[in-house]
Amino acid sequence: MRLLLIHSDHIEYEARKKTKVAEEVAVPKDALDEALAVFCAVESVDEENIEDSVRQAADEIVTTARQLGTTNIMIYPYAHLSSDLSSPEAAVSALKGIEEALKANGEFVVKRAPFGWYKAFSLTCKGHPLSELSRTIVPGEGGAAAPKKEIQHEFFVLTPEGERRDAAAYAGEKTPFAALVRKELGYPNPDGSEPIHVDLMRAKELVDYEPRADVGNHRWMPRGKLIRDLLSDYVLARVLEYGGMPVETPVMYDLADKAISEHAAKFGERQYRFKSGNRDMMLRFAACFGMFSIMHDMHISPNTLPMKLYELSTYSFRHEQKGEVIGLKRLRAFTMPDMHTLCRDVDGTLTAFEEQLAMGWKSGEDLETPLVGVFRCTRDFYDQYELWVKELVAKSGVPMLIEVLSDRVHYWIAKVDLAAIDAQGRPIENPTVQIDVESSNRFDIKYYTPEGTEVHPPILHCSPTGSIERVICAMLENTAAQEVPSFPTWLAPTQVRLVPVAERHVCFAEEISARLNAACIRADVDDRDESVNKKVREAGMDWVPYVVVIGDQEAETGRLTVTIRKLSEKKKPYKETMSEDELIQAVKMETAGKPFRQLYTPRQLSRKPRFI
RNA sequence: GCCGCUGUGGCUUAGCGGUAUAGCGGCUGAUUCGUAAUCAGCAGGUCGGGGGUUCAAGUCCCCCCAGCGGCUCCA
């Protein structure tokens, strides 16, 4: 919305002729002295949230009027302030909204010139410094948010044994769960230091900030890209085992689509917006839209339910406030594994919820990022399904924080969030499962019962691991607690580093690395003209899980002395002598059942460029 | 977005009114080495960007950008 505010001695208008969009009920002629004239153009962007634009505009006008010490306000529709106007209906509703809001305030005399007429007007401007002001208003930005419905939150803890405990009783403990409870209950976190992963993500040549992009859009270097891809492979494997069907959908959507704009506006989250030609577009904040659109267009038989669609949402875009964006924890562009399950009925939904929560817990184990959980639902849901919730906690085998909301505010009626805890005791929310009771209606996703009744069933949203970036964040944060930090071997960018003692050993080392590579192990050779000491040191700094020095001894006997990082202590490397086959077996055992990809960096370290 | 702190070669950093310090890294040469830094030489900086104060500005002031902490927020 565009506003032009003019402090005038006198303003008067007279409606002369109707346009096609003229307001019928109107005051055809009027005038006001000592008035603030408010010329106003309602824009297409205002239609996303008319109420908010009206609120902001009214606030702005009240502030200005008070500053000027005037109590007379004339609202005057003036389309020429913008080249991107809203629909006439929206404009009239906004103008009336502003008029009512100002009248409701009680301190002003408010008049409004009619919309959609050719009008003659005359205006004098006082000409002092504040007498001419212009304002641009965008819904959802600036000012205090419109008052939300008062929601009561009740927190308590359920134990696997089914006991209900006071949440505050857990807050004092030194466990990861206690950290989650403190955060949810709003306790302050005294440790305000920089998260360790921010340094590590760059120092280990994984990810970096990209100053040429927007805030929170990162660049990935080969080692980080490899870890990302392996984690993506991991989620895909779990989803396929579970019966999910991978799809891929667009990253941008047209806001003129009612379902899209409703969904987007309802959650009021900051979005990336842009124009494509004359279409207002948004970047997706998850893969929901694309999959819902597929479901909408499908012929759905209840016999094929539950139906699970999966997409690795590369990327999901959320225009988070700048001050909230940090490292790998909170981004504006991130990669979210996103599965949607179209269920048949409530029973099917609850069953699938359990299965998917189990996937979330399992990912915590598989990825070595210990998780803690909070289950959230509405009061209605809890009253009806209390036994099921207790069973869910029992199956999880750990105490869970329960949050009961007095009313439904989002599209979900129940959800579970699993979180890792960072080195400062702050939760990193990751896997999630949610029961969505709105989207099948909004996107008209339906099936027919044998009796011919139309059913808009519940849809589960599930991210089995949470965002890939946050998984890496959690792993890096975990290393703070490790005496000898490392990645799980299946994710290590280099799994075996061969360190030739002298140049004459390089060839032998390369033969070994070739055989290891052929056995699907990421092995590289430090063929640089450096001392053994230095090469071993740098292998350590690269967190390489298996380091093998190759010299005359090895060439003669074929036996390898392997330094195993996992079994080493600080300044006390653990070494074991083994054959090449035994080394292969050791790595294979450790990485069994996990995805594999070849090295993303040159096998010869002398050929590897430095990124940082 | 708000409040606060920070911003010096690729990295880590010294300097805090008189046109810039070192180490690592890079390059070149020597060295061919047995489990966490071999030695020497060389190159590399519009001190985050813009404006201002001053004879003189990484150094003081203002604006902007970015990073971090806190707040707010987080489908």
XYZ file of C-alpha atoms (C1' of nucleotides) in Angstrom:
687
model
C 0.000 0.000 0.000
C 1.238 3.464 -0.851
C 0.320 6.440 1.280
C 0.887 10.105 0.546
C 0.167 12.182 3.657
C -0.356 15.910 3.309
C -1.020 18.296 6.150
C -3.463 20.712 4.593
C -5.327 23.882 5.516
C -8.219 22.769 3.393
C -9.233 19.841 1.219
C -12.444 19.388 -0.698
C -13.663 17.039 -3.399
C -16.656 16.485 -5.611
C -17.459 13.201 -7.333
C -18.271 13.878 -10.977
C -18.536 10.632 -12.883
C -18.571 6.914 -12.110
C -16.005 4.462 -13.382
C -16.780 0.765 -13.830
C -15.636 0.032 -10.320
C -17.433 2.863 -8.560
C -18.575 2.503 -4.990
C -22.357 2.915 -4.872
C -22.942 4.172 -1.356
C -20.832 7.289 -1.081
C -20.699 10.880 0.050
C -20.524 12.698 -3.308
C -19.145 15.985 -2.017
C -17.301 16.940 1.120
C -14.570 19.105 2.630
C -12.377 19.289 5.708
C -10.243 22.070 7.212
C -6.972 21.677 9.131
C -6.868 18.082 7.931
C -4.407 15.353 7.273
C -5.140 14.290 3.683
C -4.297 10.628 3.198
C -3.895 9.680 -0.467
C -3.891 5.954 -0.663
C -3.257 3.248 -3.273
C -3.948 -0.350 -2.316
C -1.510 -2.712 -4.040
C -1.652 -6.337 -5.061
C 0.767 -7.313 -2.318
C -1.734 -6.068 0.262
C -4.161 -8.782 -0.762
C -1.965 -11.347 0.931
C -2.997 -9.910 4.248
C -5.384 -7.008 3.963
C -5.974 -6.862 7.698
C -2.313 -6.388 8.407
C -1.896 -3.693 5.773
C -4.928 -1.885 7.172
C -3.571 -2.137 10.683
C -0.162 -0.831 9.680
C -1.639 1.984 7.614
C -3.965 3.053 10.430
C -1.053 3.012 12.889
C 1.008 5.128 10.541
C -1.783 7.666 10.027
C -2.517 7.920 13.757
C 1.164 8.487 14.515
C 1.460 11.188 11.891
C -1.788 12.913 12.878
C -0.689 13.046 16.509
C 2.699 14.442 15.514
C 0.998 17.157 13.529
C -1.562 17.788 16.241
C -4.458 17.434 13.842
C -7.721 15.630 14.539
C -9.222 15.755 11.036
C -8.419 13.045 8.533
C -9.529 12.751 4.926
C -8.922 9.392 3.267
C -8.640 9.797 -0.477
C -8.261 6.861 -2.888
C -5.509 7.686 -5.328
C -4.618 4.898 -7.716
C -1.806 6.810 -9.379
C 0.557 6.203 -6.469
C 1.238 2.663 -7.643
C 1.604 0.709 -10.846
C 0.697 -2.561 -9.168
C -2.827 -2.149 -7.843
C -4.977 -4.608 -5.953
C -8.412 -5.658 -7.108
C -11.074 -2.934 -6.639
C -12.865 -5.116 -4.075
C -9.731 -5.438 -1.969
C -9.062 -1.702 -2.285
C -12.529 -0.742 -1.084
C -12.317 -3.156 1.794
C -8.912 -1.775 2.788
C -10.046 1.840 2.573
C -13.136 1.112 4.623
C -10.970 -0.805 7.061
C -8.687 2.181 7.539
C -11.660 4.491 7.987
C -13.183 2.238 10.624
C -9.919 1.743 12.449
C -9.384 5.507 12.657
C -12.950 6.150 13.768
C -12.686 3.419 16.366
C -9.694 5.231 17.768
C -12.105 7.984 18.922
C -9.810 10.980 18.707
C -10.367 11.848 15.041
C -12.953 13.211 12.640
C -12.627 10.880 9.669
C -13.983 11.357 6.174
C -13.457 9.239 3.116
C -13.758 10.162 -0.542
C -15.542 7.526 -2.653
C -13.635 4.902 -4.571
C -14.004 4.518 -8.320
C -15.245 7.993 -9.240
C -13.709 10.725 -11.305
C -13.414 13.452 -8.717
C -12.561 17.095 -8.769
C -10.547 18.134 -5.749
C -8.643 21.046 -4.357
C -5.994 20.905 -1.733
C -3.661 23.321 -0.004
C -0.512 22.133 1.696
C 0.878 23.853 4.776
C 4.410 23.491 3.501
C 6.231 22.888 6.771
C 8.878 20.124 6.909
C 6.485 17.395 8.048
C 3.599 18.469 5.866
C 4.350 16.021 3.040
C 5.164 12.416 3.823
C 5.005 9.223 1.833
C 4.836 5.703 3.192
C 5.008 2.234 1.657
C 3.312 -0.546 3.559
C 3.844 -4.238 2.994
C 1.750 -6.736 4.910
C 3.603 -8.888 7.401
C 6.443 -6.410 7.801
C 7.234 -3.879 10.481
C 5.235 -2.910 13.492
C 3.796 -5.157 16.125
C 2.002 -8.142 14.679
C -1.746 -8.203 14.757
C -2.906 -9.531 18.085
C -3.093 -13.294 17.903
C -5.641 -15.487 19.526
C -4.676 -16.145 23.130
C -3.341 -19.670 23.330
C -2.692 -21.483 26.568
C 0.292 -23.808 26.631
C 0.463 -26.578 29.164
C 3.712 -28.453 29.601
C 4.396 -31.702 31.396
C 6.554 -34.769 31.005
C 5.325 -38.276 30.291
C 7.597 -41.150 31.224
C 7.712 -44.406 29.253
C 5.966 -45.979 32.229
C 3.015 -43.693 31.587
C 3.528 -41.403 34.551
C 2.842 -37.722 34.266
C 5.527 -35.544 35.862
C 6.056 -31.861 36.419
C 8.261 -30.563 33.580
C 10.071 -28.088 35.812
C 11.368 -31.009 37.876
C 13.513 -32.062 34.909
C 14.869 -28.625 34.157
C 17.650 -28.805 36.723
C 19.235 -31.991 35.414
C 22.385 -32.105 33.335
C 20.906 -34.207 30.536
C 20.153 -33.280 26.924
C 16.470 -33.759 27.728
C 16.748 -31.173 30.487
C 18.218 -28.734 27.968
C 15.142 -29.215 25.781
C 12.803 -28.747 28.744
C 14.583 -25.535 29.766
C 14.302 -24.138 26.262
C 10.607 -24.991 25.933
C 9.781 -23.632 29.365
C 11.554 -20.417 28.484
C 14.466 -20.623 30.920
C 17.342 -18.328 29.922
C 20.476 -19.970 28.568
C 23.469 -18.532 30.394
C 26.065 -19.771 27.907
C 26.027 -17.241 25.114
C 29.090 -18.306 23.183
C 29.540 -18.910 19.509
C 28.477 -22.369 18.343
C 31.489 -24.540 17.596
C 30.089 -25.733 14.271
C 30.407 -22.291 12.705
C 34.201 -22.476 12.876
C 34.345 -26.142 12.028
C 32.146 -25.985 8.956
C 34.712 -23.693 7.344
C 37.875 -25.050 8.917
C 37.079 -28.578 7.727
C 36.337 -27.249 4.239
C 32.708 -28.344 4.311
C 30.494 -25.281 3.891
C 31.069 -21.561 3.754
C 29.123 -18.340 3.686
C 28.496 -16.954 0.216
C 28.684 -13.175 0.464
C 27.500 -12.794 -3.109
C 24.213 -14.535 -2.307
C 21.581 -13.635 0.253
C 22.140 -14.146 3.952
C 21.747 -17.791 4.935
C 22.455 -19.183 1.450
C 25.645 -21.196 1.642
C 28.218 -22.652 -0.700
C 29.328 -26.248 -0.317
C 32.886 -27.396 -0.897
C 33.611 -30.941 -2.094
C 33.990 -32.500 1.341
C 30.799 -30.895 2.609
C 29.006 -31.747 -0.601
C 30.009 -35.381 -0.143
C 28.626 -35.475 3.402
C 25.420 -33.801 2.233
C 24.987 -36.306 -0.568
C 25.671 -39.269 1.684
C 23.127 -38.035 4.208
C 20.630 -37.570 1.377
C 21.365 -41.139 0.277
C 20.751 -42.281 3.829
C 17.311 -40.661 4.053
C 16.346 -41.894 0.613
C 17.250 -45.461 1.598
C 15.159 -45.244 4.777
C 12.206 -43.760 2.906
C 12.357 -46.429 0.191
C 12.468 -49.180 2.814
C 9.400 -47.583 4.321
C 7.535 -47.530 1.024
C 7.882 -43.873 0.090
C 7.826 -42.832 -3.560
C 10.334 -40.154 -4.561
C 9.093 -37.246 -6.652
C 10.462 -33.871 -7.583
C 8.442 -30.668 -7.743
C 9.036 -26.984 -8.534
C 10.623 -24.608 -6.072
C 8.318 -21.674 -6.908
C 4.564 -21.193 -6.821
C 2.031 -18.670 -8.058
C 0.402 -16.679 -5.281
C -2.647 -16.117 -7.440
C -3.550 -19.732 -6.702
C -6.006 -19.628 -3.837
C -4.726 -22.699 -2.032
C -1.148 -21.468 -2.259
C -1.885 -17.943 -1.074
C -4.106 -19.172 1.763
C -1.499 -21.612 2.916
C 1.215 -18.990 2.615
C -0.776 -16.211 4.292
C -2.125 -18.328 7.103
C 1.320 -19.116 8.355
C 2.493 -15.588 7.722
C 6.059 -16.716 7.514
C 8.472 -14.514 5.741
C 8.812 -15.791 2.240
C 11.034 -15.095 -0.670
C 8.775 -13.292 -3.129
C 9.345 -12.070 -6.622
C 7.584 -11.268 -9.852
C 7.769 -13.492 -12.872
C 6.379 -11.304 -15.608
C 3.167 -10.089 -14.022
C 2.758 -13.079 -11.707
C 3.490 -12.835 -8.009
C 5.542 -15.849 -7.064
C 6.950 -17.286 -3.885
C 9.723 -19.755 -3.262
C 8.553 -22.881 -1.476
C 9.268 -23.175 2.227
C 9.010 -26.966 2.041
C 7.925 -29.494 -0.560
C 4.291 -29.490 0.588
C 2.855 -27.495 -2.312
C 4.309 -29.665 -5.043
C 3.244 -32.912 -3.452
C -0.213 -31.629 -2.541
C -0.623 -30.531 -6.115
C 0.286 -34.026 -7.321
C -2.168 -35.546 -4.845
C -4.878 -33.145 -5.947
C -4.544 -34.231 -9.569
C -4.379 -37.958 -8.787
C -7.198 -40.442 -8.815
C -6.885 -41.740 -5.306
C -8.228 -45.102 -4.312
C -8.540 -45.808 -0.602
C -6.986 -49.186 -1.388
C -3.622 -47.547 -2.132
C -3.584 -45.649 1.154
C -1.540 -44.800 3.058
C 0.369 -43.287 0.166
C 3.768 -41.787 0.845
C 5.407 -39.257 -1.454
C 8.929 -38.114 -0.758
C 11.084 -35.291 -1.969
C 14.446 -34.021 -0.898
C 13.473 -30.388 -0.835
C 16.597 -28.801 -2.304
C 16.057 -26.102 -1.422
C 13.432 -25.030 1.045
C 13.412 -21.256 1.358
C 12.454 -19.302 4.411
C 13.169 -15.630 4.597
C 14.093 -15.711 8.270
C 14.887 -12.478 10.036
C 18.520 -11.613 9.530
C 19.405 -11.759 13.194
C 18.041 -15.284 13.438
C 20.165 -16.787 10.717
C 23.241 -18.590 11.925
C 25.732 -21.145 10.613
C 24.084 -24.413 9.694
C 21.410 -24.092 12.324
C 19.082 -21.534 10.824
C 19.285 -20.803 7.102
C 17.264 -19.049 4.450
C 17.919 -21.869 1.972
C 18.173 -25.387 3.324
C 17.697 -28.978 2.278
C 14.810 -30.771 3.882
C 13.857 -34.376 3.368
C 10.098 -34.028 3.175
C 7.652 -36.934 3.130
C 3.883 -36.596 2.953
C 1.628 -39.490 3.779
C -1.935 -39.409 2.594
C -3.773 -41.518 5.148
C -7.089 -43.280 4.941
C -8.503 -42.470 8.325
C -7.541 -41.563 11.855
C -6.384 -45.075 12.763
C -4.160 -45.209 9.722
C -2.806 -41.777 10.587
C -1.895 -42.752 14.116
C -0.199 -45.936 12.958
C 1.834 -44.118 10.338
C 2.711 -41.447 12.899
C 4.199 -44.119 15.168
C 6.181 -45.637 12.320
C 7.537 -42.287 11.260
C 8.433 -41.233 14.770
C 10.381 -44.488 14.996
C 12.249 -43.480 11.831
C 13.137 -40.214 13.512
C 14.513 -41.919 16.622
C 16.400 -44.403 14.442
C 18.040 -41.598 12.470
C 19.395 -40.230 15.730
C 21.098 -43.554 16.399
C 22.277 -44.119 12.831
C 23.708 -40.645 12.500
C 25.156 -40.658 16.025
C 23.300 -37.511 16.996
C 21.435 -38.272 20.242
C 17.896 -36.897 20.194
C 15.317 -35.786 22.726
C 11.638 -35.316 22.011
C 8.683 -33.042 22.532
C 5.136 -34.011 21.555
C 2.714 -31.170 20.906
C -1.024 -31.354 20.333
C -4.285 -29.557 20.896
C -6.326 -30.001 24.039
C -9.051 -31.780 22.029
C -6.566 -34.192 20.573
C -5.010 -34.963 23.926
C -8.342 -35.558 25.611
C -9.349 -37.971 22.880
C -6.050 -39.796 22.354
C -4.296 -39.609 25.717
C -3.794 -43.367 25.800
C -2.245 -43.347 22.351
C 0.131 -40.538 23.361
C 1.210 -42.521 26.406
C 1.792 -45.535 24.218
C 3.851 -43.397 21.851
C 6.096 -42.345 24.726
C 6.313 -45.927 25.962
C 7.417 -47.091 22.510
C 9.978 -44.291 22.389
C 11.424 -45.640 25.624
C 12.419 -42.221 26.952
C 10.599 -39.467 28.804
C 9.084 -36.903 26.470
C 7.997 -33.359 27.023
C 4.313 -32.858 26.227
C 2.873 -29.517 25.186
C -0.901 -29.205 25.086
C -2.257 -26.134 23.269
C -5.686 -24.823 24.196
C -6.621 -24.298 20.534
C -5.363 -25.192 17.103
C -3.238 -22.393 15.667
C -1.444 -24.169 12.838
C -2.486 -26.726 10.300
C -1.546 -29.567 12.620
C -3.435 -31.036 15.523
C -0.484 -33.090 16.747
C 3.204 -33.152 16.022
C 6.406 -34.431 17.451
C 9.755 -32.635 17.277
C 13.012 -34.423 17.942
C 16.046 -32.307 18.710
C 19.773 -32.738 19.106
C 21.419 -30.502 21.688
C 24.329 -28.268 20.730
C 27.502 -27.706 22.742
C 25.899 -24.730 24.518
C 22.817 -26.670 25.535
C 20.578 -25.203 22.845
C 18.228 -27.535 20.967
C 18.649 -28.118 17.230
C 15.184 -29.191 16.130
C 15.415 -31.917 13.555
C 13.116 -34.858 12.774
C 9.427 -34.063 12.903
C 6.066 -35.721 12.232
C 2.852 -33.705 12.017
C -0.816 -34.523 11.529
C -2.234 -32.014 9.046
C -6.031 -31.714 9.017
C -6.312 -28.675 6.759
C -4.391 -29.284 3.576
C -6.514 -32.014 2.024
C -9.449 -29.587 2.108
C -7.475 -26.586 0.982
C -5.887 -28.437 -1.929
C -8.966 -30.540 -2.578
C -7.247 -33.878 -2.098
C -9.853 -36.580 -1.796
C -10.949 -40.140 -2.292
C -14.367 -41.764 -2.381
C -15.611 -44.449 -0.040
C -17.423 -47.471 -1.495
C -20.652 -45.646 -0.593
C -19.538 -42.720 -2.697
C -18.817 -40.318 0.149
C -16.081 -37.786 -0.519
C -13.285 -37.938 2.076
C -10.572 -35.330 2.615
C -8.218 -37.399 4.736
C -5.482 -36.327 7.149
C -1.984 -35.915 5.745
C 1.192 -36.588 7.694
C 4.173 -34.332 7.180
C 7.418 -36.026 8.099
C 11.068 -35.167 7.905
C 12.799 -38.361 9.032
C 16.089 -36.594 9.807
C 15.231 -32.921 9.741
C 17.211 -30.680 7.451
C 20.484 -32.044 6.125
C 22.233 -28.869 7.233
C 21.028 -29.292 10.781
C 22.124 -32.919 10.835
C 25.628 -31.776 9.936
C 25.296 -28.996 12.480
C 24.423 -31.519 15.186
C 27.330 -33.773 14.213
C 29.808 -30.911 14.348
C 28.411 -29.724 17.661
C 28.764 -33.251 19.031
C 32.477 -33.198 18.339
C 32.845 -30.594 21.095
C 32.273 -33.375 23.596
C 34.652 -35.835 21.916
C 38.213 -36.159 23.130
C 39.280 -37.018 19.597
C 36.704 -35.412 17.299
C 35.577 -37.288 14.205
C 32.796 -37.985 11.768
C 31.235 -41.421 11.565
C 33.509 -43.372 9.188
C 30.820 -43.735 6.519
C 30.681 -39.943 6.301
C 34.413 -39.235 6.534
C 35.449 -37.438 3.325
C 38.646 -39.502 3.388
C 38.292 -42.875 5.084
C 41.853 -44.141 4.658
C 44.888 -41.880 4.237
C 48.054 -43.503 2.923
C 51.206 -41.683 3.905
C 54.278 -42.698 1.877
C 57.514 -42.202 3.796
C 59.604 -41.191 0.773
C 58.996 -40.586 -2.882
C 59.929 -44.147 -3.720
C 56.967 -45.402 -1.687
C 54.336 -43.317 -3.484
C 53.805 -45.867 -6.214
C 53.169 -48.695 -3.744
C 50.811 -46.502 -1.744
C 48.894 -45.654 -4.882
C 48.493 -49.314 -5.728
C 46.997 -49.899 -2.310
C 44.699 -46.896 -2.591
C 43.489 -48.094 -5.991
C 42.542 -51.457 -4.476
C 40.822 -49.737 -1.540
C 38.889 -47.481 -3.915
C 37.872 -50.544 -5.917
C 36.573 -52.042 -2.674
C 34.404 -48.931 -2.201
C 36.550 -47.232 0.379
C 37.532 -43.584 0.068
C 41.317 -43.747 0.227
C 43.772 -41.053 -0.802
C 47.556 -40.779 -0.889
C 49.529 -37.931 0.613
C 52.131 -37.834 -2.144
C 53.324 -34.334 -1.278
C 56.998 -33.613 -0.644
C 56.510 -33.157 3.093
C 57.833 -34.865 6.186
C 56.027 -37.926 7.486
C 55.392 -35.989 10.682
C 53.629 -33.243 8.860
C 51.563 -35.580 6.722
C 50.464 -37.536 9.764
C 49.586 -34.319 11.552
C 47.452 -33.141 8.672
C 45.713 -36.501 8.382
C 44.788 -35.974 12.007
C 43.502 -32.486 11.325
C 41.411 -33.913 8.470
C 39.895 -36.328 11.009
C 40.823 -39.286 8.800
C 39.645 -42.442 10.597
C 42.394 -44.772 9.272
C 45.939 -43.540 8.643
C 48.578 -45.859 7.181
C 52.260 -44.925 6.846
C 53.790 -46.731 3.878
C 57.582 -47.294 3.870
C 60.175 -49.954 3.238
C 58.815 -52.134 6.010
C 55.326 -52.272 4.473
C 56.695 -52.814 0.998
C 58.689 -55.810 2.236
C 56.205 -57.485 4.572
C 52.860 -56.339 3.150
C 51.727 -55.765 6.725
C 50.263 -52.326 7.410
C 50.511 -50.317 10.600
C 47.148 -48.575 10.840
C 46.396 -45.723 13.196
C 42.723 -45.953 14.121
C 41.307 -42.609 15.142
C 38.211 -43.980 16.896
C 40.385 -45.973 19.301
C 42.976 -43.269 19.849
C 43.174 -40.906 22.762
C 44.517 -37.407 22.736
C 48.285 -37.602 22.070
C 48.030 -41.388 22.311
C 47.425 -42.776 18.829
C 46.101 -46.324 18.740
C 47.983 -48.416 16.201
C 47.238 -51.865 14.915
C 49.103 -54.042 12.443
C 46.908 -55.621 9.807
C 46.925 -56.867 6.249
C 45.354 -54.890 3.453
C 42.372 -57.254 3.472
C 41.945 -56.879 7.193
C 41.943 -53.104 6.762
C 39.271 -53.413 4.080
C 37.211 -55.640 6.350
C 37.579 -53.247 9.267
C 36.261 -50.314 7.229
C 33.517 -52.456 5.702
C 32.359 -53.640 9.109
C 32.226 -50.120 10.407
C 30.291 -48.755 7.454
C 27.996 -51.729 6.875
C 24.500 -50.779 5.822
C 25.427 -47.171 5.178
C 25.563 -45.406 1.804
C 28.841 -45.071 -0.056
C 30.148 -42.580 -2.568
C 33.582 -42.261 -4.105
C 36.055 -39.550 -3.128
C 34.963 -36.067 -4.145
C 38.570 -34.799 -4.004
C 41.668 -35.979 -5.921
C 43.196 -39.255 -4.822
C 46.611 -37.601 -4.798
C 46.780 -34.945 -2.132
C 49.323 -32.992 -4.170
C 46.471 -32.395 -6.625
C 43.955 -31.245 -4.045
C 43.414 -27.501 -3.997
C 42.919 -25.606 -0.793
C 39.513 -23.994 -0.359
C 40.088 -22.225 2.937
C 13.798 -6.814 12.377
C 15.603 -4.628 17.433
C 19.855 -3.943 21.096
C 25.040 -5.078 21.727
C 29.920 -6.770 20.160
C 33.267 -7.855 16.077
C 35.362 -7.131 10.822
C 43.486 -5.969 9.151
C 46.653 -10.516 2.724
C 43.493 -17.411 1.568
C 43.579 -18.547 7.339
C 44.962 -16.896 12.455
C 46.514 -12.252 13.976
C 50.008 -7.373 15.896
C 49.219 -2.301 15.517
C 44.366 1.684 18.124
C 46.067 9.413 14.846
C 52.183 9.769 11.549
C 50.459 5.368 4.928
C 50.893 -1.945 7.966
C 53.339 -7.047 12.059
C 54.147 -12.049 12.320
C 52.972 -17.220 11.836
C 50.385 -20.680 8.864
C 49.046 -21.332 3.830
C 50.937 -20.291 -1.590
C 55.192 -20.161 -5.038
C 60.630 -21.359 -5.822
C 64.888 -23.994 -4.231
C 67.249 -27.416 -0.997
C 65.772 -31.907 1.695
C 63.579 -38.114 0.635
C 62.361 -38.079 5.852
C 58.851 -43.935 10.067
C 53.466 -41.441 13.230
C 50.845 -34.191 15.015
C 54.555 -28.564 11.837
C 62.471 -29.796 7.816
C 65.178 -25.364 6.198
C 65.870 -20.955 3.126
C 64.172 -17.289 -0.351
C 60.033 -14.833 -2.862
C 55.198 -13.110 -3.824
C 50.764 -11.530 -1.607
C 47.231 -5.981 1.932
C 42.598 0.302 -1.766
C 43.211 -2.498 6.869
C 34.508 -5.032 5.190
C 32.183 -0.772 1.790
C 30.952 4.515 1.428
C 31.126 9.396 3.448
C 33.216 12.895 7.087
C 36.842 15.246 10.841
C 42.274 16.210 10.477
C 48.336 18.727 7.767
C 47.850 13.273 8.456
C 42.709 7.918 9.557
C 42.944 0.271 10.350
C 43.276 3.900 14.323
C 38.186 9.337 15.697
C 32.780 10.358 13.855
C 28.364 9.018 10.632
C 25.853 5.644 7.246
C 25.735 0.863 5.015
C 27.143 -4.477 4.600
C 28.540 -9.019 6.869
C 29.508 -12.312 11.144
C 28.436 -13.512 16.307
C 25.571 -12.879 21.203
C 20.856 -11.612 23.223
C 15.588 -10.459 22.085
C 11.647 -11.559 18.867
C 10.461 -15.456 15.621
C 10.716 -20.508 13.953
C 4.553 -24.691 9.331
